[in-house]
Structure formats: structure tokens, C-alpha cells
Coordinates of C-alpha atoms in Angstrom, one line a residue:
Chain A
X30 CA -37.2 14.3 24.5
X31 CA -39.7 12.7 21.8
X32 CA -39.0 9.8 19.8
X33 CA -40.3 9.6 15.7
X34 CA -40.6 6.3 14.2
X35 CA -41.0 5.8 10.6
X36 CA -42.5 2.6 9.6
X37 CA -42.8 1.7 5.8
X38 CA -44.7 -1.4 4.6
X39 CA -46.4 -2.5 1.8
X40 CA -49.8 -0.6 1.7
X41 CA -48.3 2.6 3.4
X42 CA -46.2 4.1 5.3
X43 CA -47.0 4.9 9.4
X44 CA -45.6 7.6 12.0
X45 CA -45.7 6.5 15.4
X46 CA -44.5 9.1 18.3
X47 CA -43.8 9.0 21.8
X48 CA -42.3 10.5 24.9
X49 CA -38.8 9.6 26.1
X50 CA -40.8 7.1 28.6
X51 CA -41.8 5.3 25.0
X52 CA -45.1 3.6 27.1
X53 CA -47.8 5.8 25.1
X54 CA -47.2 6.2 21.0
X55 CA -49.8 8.1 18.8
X56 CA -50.0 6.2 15.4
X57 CA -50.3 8.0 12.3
X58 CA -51.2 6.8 9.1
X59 CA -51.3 5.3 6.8
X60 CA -49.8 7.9 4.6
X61 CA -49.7 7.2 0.6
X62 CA -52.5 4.3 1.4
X63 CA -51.7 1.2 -0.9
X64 CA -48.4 2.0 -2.4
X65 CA -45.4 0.2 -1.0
X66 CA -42.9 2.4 0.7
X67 CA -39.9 0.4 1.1
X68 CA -38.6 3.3 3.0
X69 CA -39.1 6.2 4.7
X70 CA -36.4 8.0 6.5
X71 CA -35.7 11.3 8.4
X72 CA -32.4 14.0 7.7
X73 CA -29.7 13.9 10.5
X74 CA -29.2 17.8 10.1
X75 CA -32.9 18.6 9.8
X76 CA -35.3 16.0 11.5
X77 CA -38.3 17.8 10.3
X78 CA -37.1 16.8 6.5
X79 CA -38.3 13.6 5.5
X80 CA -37.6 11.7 2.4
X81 CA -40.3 8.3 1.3
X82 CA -39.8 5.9 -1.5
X83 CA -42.9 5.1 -2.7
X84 CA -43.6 2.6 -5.3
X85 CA -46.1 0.3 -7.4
X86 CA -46.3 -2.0 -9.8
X87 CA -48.4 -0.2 -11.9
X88 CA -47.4 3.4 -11.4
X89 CA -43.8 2.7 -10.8
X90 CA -41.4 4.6 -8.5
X91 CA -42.7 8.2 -6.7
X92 CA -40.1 10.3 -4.6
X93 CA -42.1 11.6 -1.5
X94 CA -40.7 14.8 0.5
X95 CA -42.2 16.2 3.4
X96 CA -40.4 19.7 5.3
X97 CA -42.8 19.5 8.8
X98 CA -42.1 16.1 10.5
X99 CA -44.4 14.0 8.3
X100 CA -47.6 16.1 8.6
X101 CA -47.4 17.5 4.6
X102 CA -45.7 15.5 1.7
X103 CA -45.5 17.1 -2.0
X104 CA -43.1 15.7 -4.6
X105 CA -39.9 17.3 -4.8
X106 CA -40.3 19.9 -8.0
X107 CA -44.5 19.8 -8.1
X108 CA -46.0 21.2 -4.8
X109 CA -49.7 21.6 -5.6
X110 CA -50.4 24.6 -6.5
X111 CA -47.2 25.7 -7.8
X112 CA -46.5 26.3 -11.6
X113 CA -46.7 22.9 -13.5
X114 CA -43.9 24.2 -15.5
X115 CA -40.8 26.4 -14.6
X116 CA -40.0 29.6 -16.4
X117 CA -38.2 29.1 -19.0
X118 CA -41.5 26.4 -20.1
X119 CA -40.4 23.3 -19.4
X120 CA -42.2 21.1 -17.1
X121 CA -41.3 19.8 -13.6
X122 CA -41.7 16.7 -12.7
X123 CA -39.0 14.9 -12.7
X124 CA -38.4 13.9 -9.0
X125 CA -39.1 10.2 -10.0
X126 CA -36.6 9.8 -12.8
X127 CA -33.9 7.3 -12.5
X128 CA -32.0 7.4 -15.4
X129 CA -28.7 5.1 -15.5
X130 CA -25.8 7.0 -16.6
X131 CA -24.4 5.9 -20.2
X132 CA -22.8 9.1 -20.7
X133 CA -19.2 7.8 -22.2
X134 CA -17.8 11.0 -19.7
X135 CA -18.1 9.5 -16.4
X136 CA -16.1 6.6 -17.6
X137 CA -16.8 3.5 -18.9
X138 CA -20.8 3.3 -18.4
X139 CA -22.6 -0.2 -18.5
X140 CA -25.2 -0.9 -20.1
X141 CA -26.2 -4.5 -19.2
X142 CA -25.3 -7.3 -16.1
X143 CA -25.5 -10.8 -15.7
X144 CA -28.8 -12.2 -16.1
X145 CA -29.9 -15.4 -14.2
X146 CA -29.3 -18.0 -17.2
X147 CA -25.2 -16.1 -17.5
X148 CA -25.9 -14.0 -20.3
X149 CA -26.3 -10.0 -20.3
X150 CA -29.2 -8.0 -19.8
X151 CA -29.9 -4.2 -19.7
X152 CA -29.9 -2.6 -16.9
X153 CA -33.6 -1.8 -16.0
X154 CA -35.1 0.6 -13.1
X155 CA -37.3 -0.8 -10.8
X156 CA -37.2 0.6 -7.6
X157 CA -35.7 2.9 -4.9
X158 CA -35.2 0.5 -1.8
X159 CA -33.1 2.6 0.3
X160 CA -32.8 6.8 1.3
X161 CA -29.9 7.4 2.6
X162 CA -29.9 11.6 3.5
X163 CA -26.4 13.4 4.2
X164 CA -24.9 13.9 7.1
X165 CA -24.3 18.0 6.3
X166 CA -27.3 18.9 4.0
X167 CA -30.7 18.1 4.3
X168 CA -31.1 18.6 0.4
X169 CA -28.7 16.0 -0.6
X170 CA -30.0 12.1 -0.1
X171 CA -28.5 8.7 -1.6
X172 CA -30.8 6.3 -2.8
X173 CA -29.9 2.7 -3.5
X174 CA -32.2 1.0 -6.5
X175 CA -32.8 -1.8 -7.9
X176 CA -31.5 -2.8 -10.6
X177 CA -28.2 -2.1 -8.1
X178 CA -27.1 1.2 -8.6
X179 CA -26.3 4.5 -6.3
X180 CA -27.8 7.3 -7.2
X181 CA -27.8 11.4 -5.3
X182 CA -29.9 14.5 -5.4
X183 CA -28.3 17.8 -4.2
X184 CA -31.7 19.6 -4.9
X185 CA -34.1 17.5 -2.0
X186 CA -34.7 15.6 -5.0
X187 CA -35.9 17.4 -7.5
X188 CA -33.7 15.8 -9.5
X189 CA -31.5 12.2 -9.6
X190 CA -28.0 11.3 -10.8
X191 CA -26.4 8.0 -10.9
X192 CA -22.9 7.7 -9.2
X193 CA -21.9 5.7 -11.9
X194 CA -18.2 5.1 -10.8
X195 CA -20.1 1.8 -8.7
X196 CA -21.5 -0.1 -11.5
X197 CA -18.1 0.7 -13.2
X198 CA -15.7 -1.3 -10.6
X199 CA -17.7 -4.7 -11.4
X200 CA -21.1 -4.3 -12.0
X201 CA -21.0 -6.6 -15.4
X202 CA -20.5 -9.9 -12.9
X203 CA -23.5 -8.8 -11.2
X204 CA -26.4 -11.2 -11.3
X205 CA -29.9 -11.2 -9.2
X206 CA -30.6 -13.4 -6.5
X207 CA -34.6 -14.2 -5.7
X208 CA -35.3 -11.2 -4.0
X209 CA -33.7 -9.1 -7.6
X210 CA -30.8 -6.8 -7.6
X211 CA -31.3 -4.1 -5.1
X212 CA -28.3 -2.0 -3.6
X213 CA -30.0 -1.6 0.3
X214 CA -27.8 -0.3 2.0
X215 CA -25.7 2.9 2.6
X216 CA -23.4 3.7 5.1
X217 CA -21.7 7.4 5.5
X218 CA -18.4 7.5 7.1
X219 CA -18.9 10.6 9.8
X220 CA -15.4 11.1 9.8
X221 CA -14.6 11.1 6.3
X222 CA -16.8 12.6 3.9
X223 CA -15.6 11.1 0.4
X224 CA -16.2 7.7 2.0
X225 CA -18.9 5.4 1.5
X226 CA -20.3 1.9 1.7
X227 CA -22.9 0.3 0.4
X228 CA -24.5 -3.4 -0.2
X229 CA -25.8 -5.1 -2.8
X230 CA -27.8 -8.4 -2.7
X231 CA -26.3 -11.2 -4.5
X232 CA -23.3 -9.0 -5.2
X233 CA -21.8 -7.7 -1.8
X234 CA -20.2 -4.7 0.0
X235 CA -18.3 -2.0 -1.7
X236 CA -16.5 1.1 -0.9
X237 CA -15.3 4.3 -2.0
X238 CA -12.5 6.3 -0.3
X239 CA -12.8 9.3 -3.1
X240 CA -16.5 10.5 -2.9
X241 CA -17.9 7.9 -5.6
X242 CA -15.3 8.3 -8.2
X243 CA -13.7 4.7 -7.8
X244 CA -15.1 1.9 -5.5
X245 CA -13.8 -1.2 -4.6
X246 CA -14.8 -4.7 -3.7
X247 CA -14.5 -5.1 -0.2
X248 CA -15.9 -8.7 0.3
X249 CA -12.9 -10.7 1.4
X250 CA -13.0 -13.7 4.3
X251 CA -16.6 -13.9 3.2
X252 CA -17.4 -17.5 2.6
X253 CA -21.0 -18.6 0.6
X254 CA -21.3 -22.1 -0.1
X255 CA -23.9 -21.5 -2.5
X256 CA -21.9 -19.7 -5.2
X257 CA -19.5 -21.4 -7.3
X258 CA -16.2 -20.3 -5.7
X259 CA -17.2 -19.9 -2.3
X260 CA -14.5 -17.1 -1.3
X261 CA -15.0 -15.1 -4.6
X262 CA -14.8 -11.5 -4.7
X263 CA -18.4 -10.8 -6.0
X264 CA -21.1 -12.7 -5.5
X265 CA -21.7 -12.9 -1.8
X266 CA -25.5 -12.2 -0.5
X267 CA -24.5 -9.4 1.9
X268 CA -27.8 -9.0 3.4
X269 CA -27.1 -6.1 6.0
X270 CA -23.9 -4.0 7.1
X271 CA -23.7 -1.7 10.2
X272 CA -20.7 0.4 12.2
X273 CA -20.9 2.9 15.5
X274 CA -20.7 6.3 14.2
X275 CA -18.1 6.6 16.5
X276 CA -15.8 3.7 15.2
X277 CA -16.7 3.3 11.3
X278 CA -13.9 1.2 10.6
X279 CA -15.3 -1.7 12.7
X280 CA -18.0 -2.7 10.6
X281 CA -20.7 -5.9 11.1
X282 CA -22.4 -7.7 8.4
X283 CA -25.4 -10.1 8.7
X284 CA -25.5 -12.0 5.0
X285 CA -26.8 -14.9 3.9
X286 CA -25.5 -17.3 6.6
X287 CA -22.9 -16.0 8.6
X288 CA -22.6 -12.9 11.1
X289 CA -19.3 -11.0 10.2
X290 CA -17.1 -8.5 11.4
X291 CA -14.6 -6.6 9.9
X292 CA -12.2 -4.2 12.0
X293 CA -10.4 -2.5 8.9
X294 CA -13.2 -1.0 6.9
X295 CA -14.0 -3.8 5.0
X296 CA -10.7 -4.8 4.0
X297 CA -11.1 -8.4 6.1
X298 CA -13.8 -10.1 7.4
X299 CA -14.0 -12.5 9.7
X300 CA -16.9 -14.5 11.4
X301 CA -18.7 -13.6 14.3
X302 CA -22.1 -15.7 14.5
X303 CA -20.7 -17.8 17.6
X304 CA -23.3 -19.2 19.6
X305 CA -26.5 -18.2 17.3
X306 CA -29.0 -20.5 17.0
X307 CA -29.1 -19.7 13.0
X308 CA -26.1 -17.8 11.6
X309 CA -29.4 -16.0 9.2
X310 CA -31.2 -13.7 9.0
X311 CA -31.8 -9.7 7.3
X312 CA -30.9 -6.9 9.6
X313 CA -28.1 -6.1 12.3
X314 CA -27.7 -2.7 14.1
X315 CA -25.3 -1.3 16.9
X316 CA -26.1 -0.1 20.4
X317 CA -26.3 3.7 20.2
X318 CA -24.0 4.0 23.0
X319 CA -22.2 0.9 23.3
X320 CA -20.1 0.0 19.8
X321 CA -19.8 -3.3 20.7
X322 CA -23.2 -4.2 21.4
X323 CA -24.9 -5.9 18.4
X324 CA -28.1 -7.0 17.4
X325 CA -29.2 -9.4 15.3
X326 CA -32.9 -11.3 14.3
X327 CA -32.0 -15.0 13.9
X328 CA -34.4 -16.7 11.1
X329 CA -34.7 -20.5 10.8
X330 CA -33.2 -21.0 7.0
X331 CA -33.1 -19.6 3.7
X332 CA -35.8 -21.6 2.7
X333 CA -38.0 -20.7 5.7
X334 CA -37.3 -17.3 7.1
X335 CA -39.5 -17.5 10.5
X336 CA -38.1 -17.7 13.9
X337 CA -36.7 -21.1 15.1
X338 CA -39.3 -22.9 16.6
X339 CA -41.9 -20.0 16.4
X340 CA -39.9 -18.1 19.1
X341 CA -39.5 -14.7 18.3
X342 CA -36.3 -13.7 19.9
X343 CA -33.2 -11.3 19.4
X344 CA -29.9 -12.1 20.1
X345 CA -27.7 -9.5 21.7
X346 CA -23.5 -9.5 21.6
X347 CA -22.0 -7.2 24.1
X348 CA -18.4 -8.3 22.7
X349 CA -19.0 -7.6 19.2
X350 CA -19.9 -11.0 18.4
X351 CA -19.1 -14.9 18.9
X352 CA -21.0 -14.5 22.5
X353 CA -24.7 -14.4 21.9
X354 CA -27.6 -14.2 24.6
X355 CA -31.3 -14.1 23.9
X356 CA -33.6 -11.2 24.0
X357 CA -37.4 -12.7 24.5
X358 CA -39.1 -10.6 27.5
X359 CA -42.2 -9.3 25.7
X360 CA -41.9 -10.8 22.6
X361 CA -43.8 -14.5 21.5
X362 CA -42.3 -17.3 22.3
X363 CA -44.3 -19.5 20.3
X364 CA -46.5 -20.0 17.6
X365 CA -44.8 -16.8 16.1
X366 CA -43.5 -17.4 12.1
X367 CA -43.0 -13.6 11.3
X368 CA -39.6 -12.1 9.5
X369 CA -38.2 -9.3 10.1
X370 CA -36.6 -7.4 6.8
X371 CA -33.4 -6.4 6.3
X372 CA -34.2 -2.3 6.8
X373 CA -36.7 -3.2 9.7
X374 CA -34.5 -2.4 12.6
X375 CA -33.4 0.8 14.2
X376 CA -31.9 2.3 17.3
X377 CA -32.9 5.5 19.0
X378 CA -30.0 7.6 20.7
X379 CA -31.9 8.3 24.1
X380 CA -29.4 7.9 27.1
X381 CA -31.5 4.2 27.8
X382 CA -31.5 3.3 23.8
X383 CA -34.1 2.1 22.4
X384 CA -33.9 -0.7 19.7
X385 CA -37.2 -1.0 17.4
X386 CA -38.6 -3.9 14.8
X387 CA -41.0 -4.7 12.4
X388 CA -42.2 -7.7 11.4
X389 CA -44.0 -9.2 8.2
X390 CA -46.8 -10.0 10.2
X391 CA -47.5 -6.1 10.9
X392 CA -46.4 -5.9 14.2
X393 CA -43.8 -3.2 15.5
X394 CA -41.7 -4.0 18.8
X395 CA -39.7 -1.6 21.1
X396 CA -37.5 -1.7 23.9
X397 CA -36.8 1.1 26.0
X398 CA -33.7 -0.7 27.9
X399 CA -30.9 -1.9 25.3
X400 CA -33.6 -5.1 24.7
X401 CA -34.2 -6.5 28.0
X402 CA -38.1 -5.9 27.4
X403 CA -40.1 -5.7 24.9
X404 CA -43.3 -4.6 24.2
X405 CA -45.1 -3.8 21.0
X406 CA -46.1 -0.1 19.9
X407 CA -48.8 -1.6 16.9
X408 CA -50.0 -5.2 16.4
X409 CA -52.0 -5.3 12.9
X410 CA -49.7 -3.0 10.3
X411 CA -49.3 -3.8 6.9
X412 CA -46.4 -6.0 6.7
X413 CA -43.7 -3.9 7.8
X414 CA -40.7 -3.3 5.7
X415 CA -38.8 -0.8 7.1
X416 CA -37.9 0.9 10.6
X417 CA -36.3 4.1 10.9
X418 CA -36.3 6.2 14.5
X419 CA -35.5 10.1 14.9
X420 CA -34.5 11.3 18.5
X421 CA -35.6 14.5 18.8
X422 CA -35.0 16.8 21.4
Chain B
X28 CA -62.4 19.5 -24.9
X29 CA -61.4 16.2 -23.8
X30 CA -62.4 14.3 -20.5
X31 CA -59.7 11.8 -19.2
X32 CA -60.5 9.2 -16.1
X33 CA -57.3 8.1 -13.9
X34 CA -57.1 5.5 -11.9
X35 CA -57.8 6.5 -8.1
X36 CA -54.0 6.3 -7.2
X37 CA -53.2 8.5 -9.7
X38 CA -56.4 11.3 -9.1
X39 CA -54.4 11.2 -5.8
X40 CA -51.3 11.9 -7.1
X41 CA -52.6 15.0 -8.9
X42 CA -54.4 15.9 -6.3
X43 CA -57.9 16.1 -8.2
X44 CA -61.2 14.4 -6.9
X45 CA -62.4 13.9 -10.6
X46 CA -62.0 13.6 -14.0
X47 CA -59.2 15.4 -16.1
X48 CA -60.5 17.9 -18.7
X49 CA -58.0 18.9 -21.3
X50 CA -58.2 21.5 -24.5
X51 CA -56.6 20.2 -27.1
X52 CA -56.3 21.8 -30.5
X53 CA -57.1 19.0 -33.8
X54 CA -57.4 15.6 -33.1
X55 CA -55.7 14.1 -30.3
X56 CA -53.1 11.1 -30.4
X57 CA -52.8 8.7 -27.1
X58 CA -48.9 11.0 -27.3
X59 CA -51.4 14.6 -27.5
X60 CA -52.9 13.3 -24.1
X61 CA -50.2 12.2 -22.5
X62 CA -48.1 15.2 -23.2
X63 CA -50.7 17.6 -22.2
X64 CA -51.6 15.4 -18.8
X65 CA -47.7 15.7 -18.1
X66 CA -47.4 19.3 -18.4
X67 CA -50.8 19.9 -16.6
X68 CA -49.7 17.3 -13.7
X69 CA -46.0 17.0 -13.9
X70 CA -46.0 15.0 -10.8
X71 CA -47.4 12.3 -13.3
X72 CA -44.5 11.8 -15.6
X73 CA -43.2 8.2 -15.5
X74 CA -46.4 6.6 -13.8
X75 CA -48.1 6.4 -16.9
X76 CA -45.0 6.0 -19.3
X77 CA -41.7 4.9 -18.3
X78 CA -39.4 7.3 -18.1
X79 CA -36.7 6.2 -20.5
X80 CA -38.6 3.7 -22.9
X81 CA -41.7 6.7 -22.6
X82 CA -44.2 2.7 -23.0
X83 CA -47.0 2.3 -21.6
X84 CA -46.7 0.6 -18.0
X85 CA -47.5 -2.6 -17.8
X86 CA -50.4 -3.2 -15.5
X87 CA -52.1 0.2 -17.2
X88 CA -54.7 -0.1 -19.9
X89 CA -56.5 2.7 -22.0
X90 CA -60.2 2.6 -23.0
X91 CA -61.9 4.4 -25.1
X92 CA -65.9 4.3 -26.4
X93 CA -65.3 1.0 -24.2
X94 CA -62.5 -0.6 -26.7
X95 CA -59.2 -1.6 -25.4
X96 CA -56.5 0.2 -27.3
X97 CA -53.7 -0.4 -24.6
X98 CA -51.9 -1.8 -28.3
X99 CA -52.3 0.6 -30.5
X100 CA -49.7 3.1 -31.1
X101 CA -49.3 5.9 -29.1
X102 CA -50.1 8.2 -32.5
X103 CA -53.6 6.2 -32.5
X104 CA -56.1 8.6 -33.5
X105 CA -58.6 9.1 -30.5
X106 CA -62.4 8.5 -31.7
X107 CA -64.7 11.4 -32.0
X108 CA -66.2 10.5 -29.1
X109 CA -63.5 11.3 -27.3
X110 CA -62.2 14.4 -29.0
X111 CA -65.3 15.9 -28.5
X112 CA -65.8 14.8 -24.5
X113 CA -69.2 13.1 -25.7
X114 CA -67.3 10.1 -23.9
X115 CA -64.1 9.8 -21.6
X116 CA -60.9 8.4 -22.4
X117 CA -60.0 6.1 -19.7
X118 CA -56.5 4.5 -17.8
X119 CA -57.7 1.6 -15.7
X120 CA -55.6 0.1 -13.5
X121 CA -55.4 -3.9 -14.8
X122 CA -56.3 -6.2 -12.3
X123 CA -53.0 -8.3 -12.1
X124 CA -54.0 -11.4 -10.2
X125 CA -53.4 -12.8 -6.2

């Protein structure tokens, strides 16, 4: 058994690979050198298919696509050395278009949100955050943008198209919170195709039951002081959502303040952060094995977003929340004021999982035991913004 | 014959070590050039121009016979120089500050 982890950051993305024994990692990289990849992430069906968002500020967003593990990328639609242009004339190209839908067929399309000062704005592009690939077909991927919005390619893609039923259920109300508008995470329901959830920041978590068609709000019990009705049904920073593939209706949020847990698919939340030492924080993940172990990354404050007092340490639940004990074996227990993003976790399905980090700081943890110990793979990365992990056999 | 410079990120993107030479018929517009680098290098469309608005990005700026004509329209007329690859026309990367 190997394990591949995919680190993006932002000056490059890394490819670090081990045994099962995950004591000795090679590190590769770093692969599109200077550009941001805010992530990078492997297809369940085909691990050697690997999709990377790849963006700038000055060149703007770039689908990468690589068909051997990591070891060749080409944009989807121009391979060097294949035809700039396809048969009939027209050129390729257009694997890094993101074009909302306004098409008056799908619907009722919007054209502009909530801007910070409570009037509208257009909807503008900036950035793919999040690649979510299928379940069942290596050429069909999610991606979650920002300005929030869902968008698929069924080509590897080659080509993007909004899933505009999203932005239709309430996308109007939706206004950005510091960190923009970005839809960063999507969750696939492996026991029901046509349903999906997803999270917005500054907005919350939605779902569809009928493939993207409709979606609906599913934010209720969540509580955020800092919003004018605290219990209203958009709104809420949702900062991170995760289920068991084996139980996806049990579902576990870290937002802005607050651990939550739902155990009807989002229809009712209820808190969960117990014991923490900081109810804050970006990402939470499940035990590969165990569905109601959790892990989450406590961070001091909003404001602050470092460890309490410099210790870098992750709390584990084995009850599904309230009950919290401290992970810090191997990791700094002082003088440490890293954070750890929202996409920077990850779980590896080896029989002793193995849960992985990043931190802003550029380093890159592991634990080969469920997070007794720690130890980390690289020290001096880029600051690391996202943390995927393929088990391959 | 005309002689293009990108910006390193972009020479990687195309997967060329050097300069872009193009053959375009008549004068050439900033829109000529950036049509024909589009269908040349397709995996250049939107990095230069946004997709939808097709504007210039906003940390890129064009040079040509050393004059900033990042404002101009895009059917600017292209100096002589540069239509007849005596000199380059150049995309520089803007330094943006930090």
C-alpha cells in the first residue's frame, strides 16, 4: 500500500509519497512554481487522474489536469503539441472559462448579490477554490468558485457549466465576508447520486436532493452572533462540513464559532464543540474507519487565528462531539502561531488511518495512528492551503 | 512578422522558452495580436483578457517602442516598429506591490 499526498499552497503545488509505514516520504515539487493552487485533488474511480486549480492575480484562473499520478499536467482541451484548434476551426482553449449562467432557460438566472455596503453587485469570477471529482467518472469534477457558485465538467474539463439551480434558491441575500465569497466545499452523497452539499462562506450550507435542479437552505440551529438575526437562514459562516461515507446523513460542521452536528442531512443542527478550548477554527474531517471520530484544529479567535497559547494541538471526539481530548505528541507546544486552512486536512483509508495537515507556516504533519503521534513529512513549504491524500493500493 | 514578449509565467504556460513570432497580414490592432496569440496558444485565452468582459487584466501592461499603451484601445494601431518586428511588443507582468 502507498500513500499520495497532494499539497497545494500559494507558490505551487507539492506531491509527497510514502509506504504504508508513512516514516520515509519523497517530496515532489513544486509543480506550477509561483501560482497559487488552492487545490489539488485526485479522482476516487481513477487515482492516477488528477485535477489542480491553479490561479493568479495577474493571469487569472488555469484548470490543471494530469492522467499519470502527477508526473505530466496539460490543460484540459490544449495538450502541447496537439492542434491549437479542433476541426471544424475553432480554437480550444477553454478549460479555464467560468462563465455564470444567465441563460433565462435554466430558470430564473442572477445576475448580481449583495455587496458589503447592502446594495447589488454583478456577479464576478475570481477563482476556483475547491475540485470536487465524481464518485463514478473520472471525467466529471465539481468545482466551487468564488464569486459562490457550483460549476461541472463531464469532459475532464475541457469545458465548465454552472449548476445554476444554487445561486437561484437564495443567492441574491448573499454577501462576502473578509475572506470574499467562495463556495469551498462539496460533499457527494455515496448513496444517493442526485444529492449534494455544499458550503459557502458567509452564506452557509445547502443541498440538493434532485441532482442540482433545486437546492435548499439547510442552515437551521445554527446560531452567529455576528449577523443581525442570529438564527437566520442565510448568513451563517459555515467554514467546513464533513460526513463518513458510510453514514452521510450525519453530518459535522466547523463554522465560525461553533462545532455542529447534524444527524438528518442538514435538516437540524445542533452544537457539538463541548469541552474545546476555542469552538473556532477552518477544517474538520472524520476517522476513515470510525464515523464518530472527529477532528478538529482549534484556533484562538477570529481576530487571531493561531493556536491558543502557541500550542499546536488537535482535538479528537470519539463520540461525535461534546467530549474533546488533545492531540499534541509530535506537534509544537509552544511558540507555534501557524493556521491551518479550511481544505488543509485529510484522512488516508489505510487499516491504521492516517490524518494529515498543513499549516500556513509551510509545514505538513502526519499521523500514522488515528493522531496519537505526530510527526512532520516537510517543514519549509509555501504556506500550505490545501491537503488532499490518495490510498493506493 | 511580428515579435511578442510574455511574461515568464505565461512563456510557461505555452510551453515556449522565447519570444512569440506571429504573421500577420496589414497592420495589427492590440485585438489582431491577441486573437492570433489565442489561436496559436489556446491554452492562453482568459490570462491575458478576461474571459467574459475580453479587458485587459489588471496587473498586465503592454509596451511597445517602450510606451505604455495598456489604455489605449484594443483597435490601437501597433507602431511600425512593431509590425515590422524591428522591435517587440511586450506584456509585462506589473509589479503590484508587498
Amino acid at each position: 500500500m502507498k500513500v499520495r499526498v497532494l499539497v497545494g499552497t500559494r507558490k505551487g503545488a507539492f506531491i509527497l509519497t510514502s509506504d504504508g509505514k508513512r516514516e520515509q516520504w519523497d517530496v515532489k515539487g513544486p509543480l506550477f512554481g509561483g501560482w497559487e493552487v488552492y487545490h489539488i485533488k485526485g479522482s476516487p474511480v481513477d487515482s492516477n487522474r488528477i485535477y489542480a486549480s491553479q490561479t493568479s492575480d495577474w493571469f487569472g484562473q488555469v484548470i490543471q489536469r494530469s492522467s499519470d499520478g502527477g508526473e505530466t499536467w496539460e490543460q484540459p482541451g490544449t495538450p502541447p503539441g496537439e492542434s491549437a484548434t479542433t476541426e471544424d476551426g475553432m480554437p480550444k482553449g477553454e478549460s479555464n472559462k467560468f462563465v455564470y449562467d444567465t441563460s433565462p432557460e435554466t430558470g430564473k438566472p442572477l445576475t448580481t448579490h449583495q455587496w458589503y455596503d447592502g446594495t447589488q453587485h454583478p456577479w464576478e469570477f475570481k477563482r476556483v477554490w475547491h475540485l470536487e471529482p465524481s464518485l463514478t467518472d473520472p471525467d466529471k469534477v465539481y468545482a466551487g468558485v468564488e464569486d459562490a457558485a457550483l460549476f461541472h465538467t463531464t469532459d475532464g474539463g475541457k469545458t465548465w457549466r454552472e449548476i445554476a439551480g444554487l445561486r437561484d434558491c437564495s443567492g441574491a441575500q448573499w454577501s462576502p465576508g473578509a475572506g470574499g465569497m467562495c463556495l469551498h466545499t462539496i460533499l457527494q452523497d455515496p448513496t444517493n447520486v442526485k444529492r449534494l452539499y455544499v458550503a459557502i462562506s458567509a452564506a452557509g450550507a445547502f443541498r440538493t436532493d434532485d441532482g442540482g435542479l433545486t437546492w435548499k437552505a439547510i442552515n437551521r440551529g445554527l446560531k452567529s452572533e455576528y449577523i443581525p438575526d442570529p438564527a437566520a437562514e442565510i448568513g451563517h459562516c459555515v467554514h467546513r462540513i464533513a460526513f463518513h461515507p458510510s453514514r452521510p446523513e450525519v453530518l459535522f460542521m466547523q463554522k465560525h464559532w461553533d462545532i455542529m452536528r447534524s444527524d438528518n442531512a442538514g435538516d437540524l443542527w445542533y452544537e457539538v464543540s463541548g469541552n474545546l478550548p476555542s469552538d473556532f477554527g477552518f477544517p474538520i474531517a472524520v476517522h476513515a474507519h470510525e464515523p464518530e471520530t472527529i477532528y478538529v484544529i482549534p484556533i484562538k479567535s477570529d481576530s487571531e487565528h493561531y493556536p491558543p497559547d502557541g500550542k499546536l494541538r488537535v482535538y479528537r471526539s470519539r463520540s461525535g462531539g461534546n467530549e474533546w481530548e488533545p492531540l499534541t505528541k509530535g506537534l509544537p507546544q509552544s511558540d507555534c502561531y501557524v493556521n491551518i486552512l479550511r481544505d488543509a486536512m485529510a484522512i488516508d483509508s489505510l487499516d491504521e488511518c492516517g490524518i494529515y495537515f498543513g499549516t500556513t507556516g509551510g509545514q505538513v504533519y502526519v499521523s500514522s495512528n488515528g493522531g496519537d503521534n505526530w510527526a512532520p513529512i516537510v517543514r519549509d513549504l509555501p504556506a500550505v492551503l490545501s491537503v488532499e491524500v490518495q490510498t493506493l493500493s | 512578422m511580428i515579435r511578442i514578449v510574455l511574461p515568464q509565467h505565461l512563456r510557461t504556460l505555452a510551453h515556449i522558452t522565447s519570444e512569440v513570432q506571429l504573421n500577420v497580414e496589414g497592420p495589427a490592432t492590440l485585438q489582431i495580436i491577441f486573437d492570433e496569440l489565442e489561436i496559436h496558444f489556446p491554452m492562453l485565452k482568459g490570462t491575458i483578457r478576461d474571459h467574459v468582459t475580453q479587458q485587459r487584466r489588471p496587473y498586465l501592461r503592454f509596451f511597445a517602442c517602450g510606451k505604455d499603451i495598456s489604455h489605449e484601445p484594443f483597435d490601437f494601431l501597433l507602431p511600425e516598429e512593431v509590425n515590422s518586428g524591428e522591435k517587440p511588443f511586450m506584456i509585462i507582468g506589473a509589479i503590484a506591490g508587498g
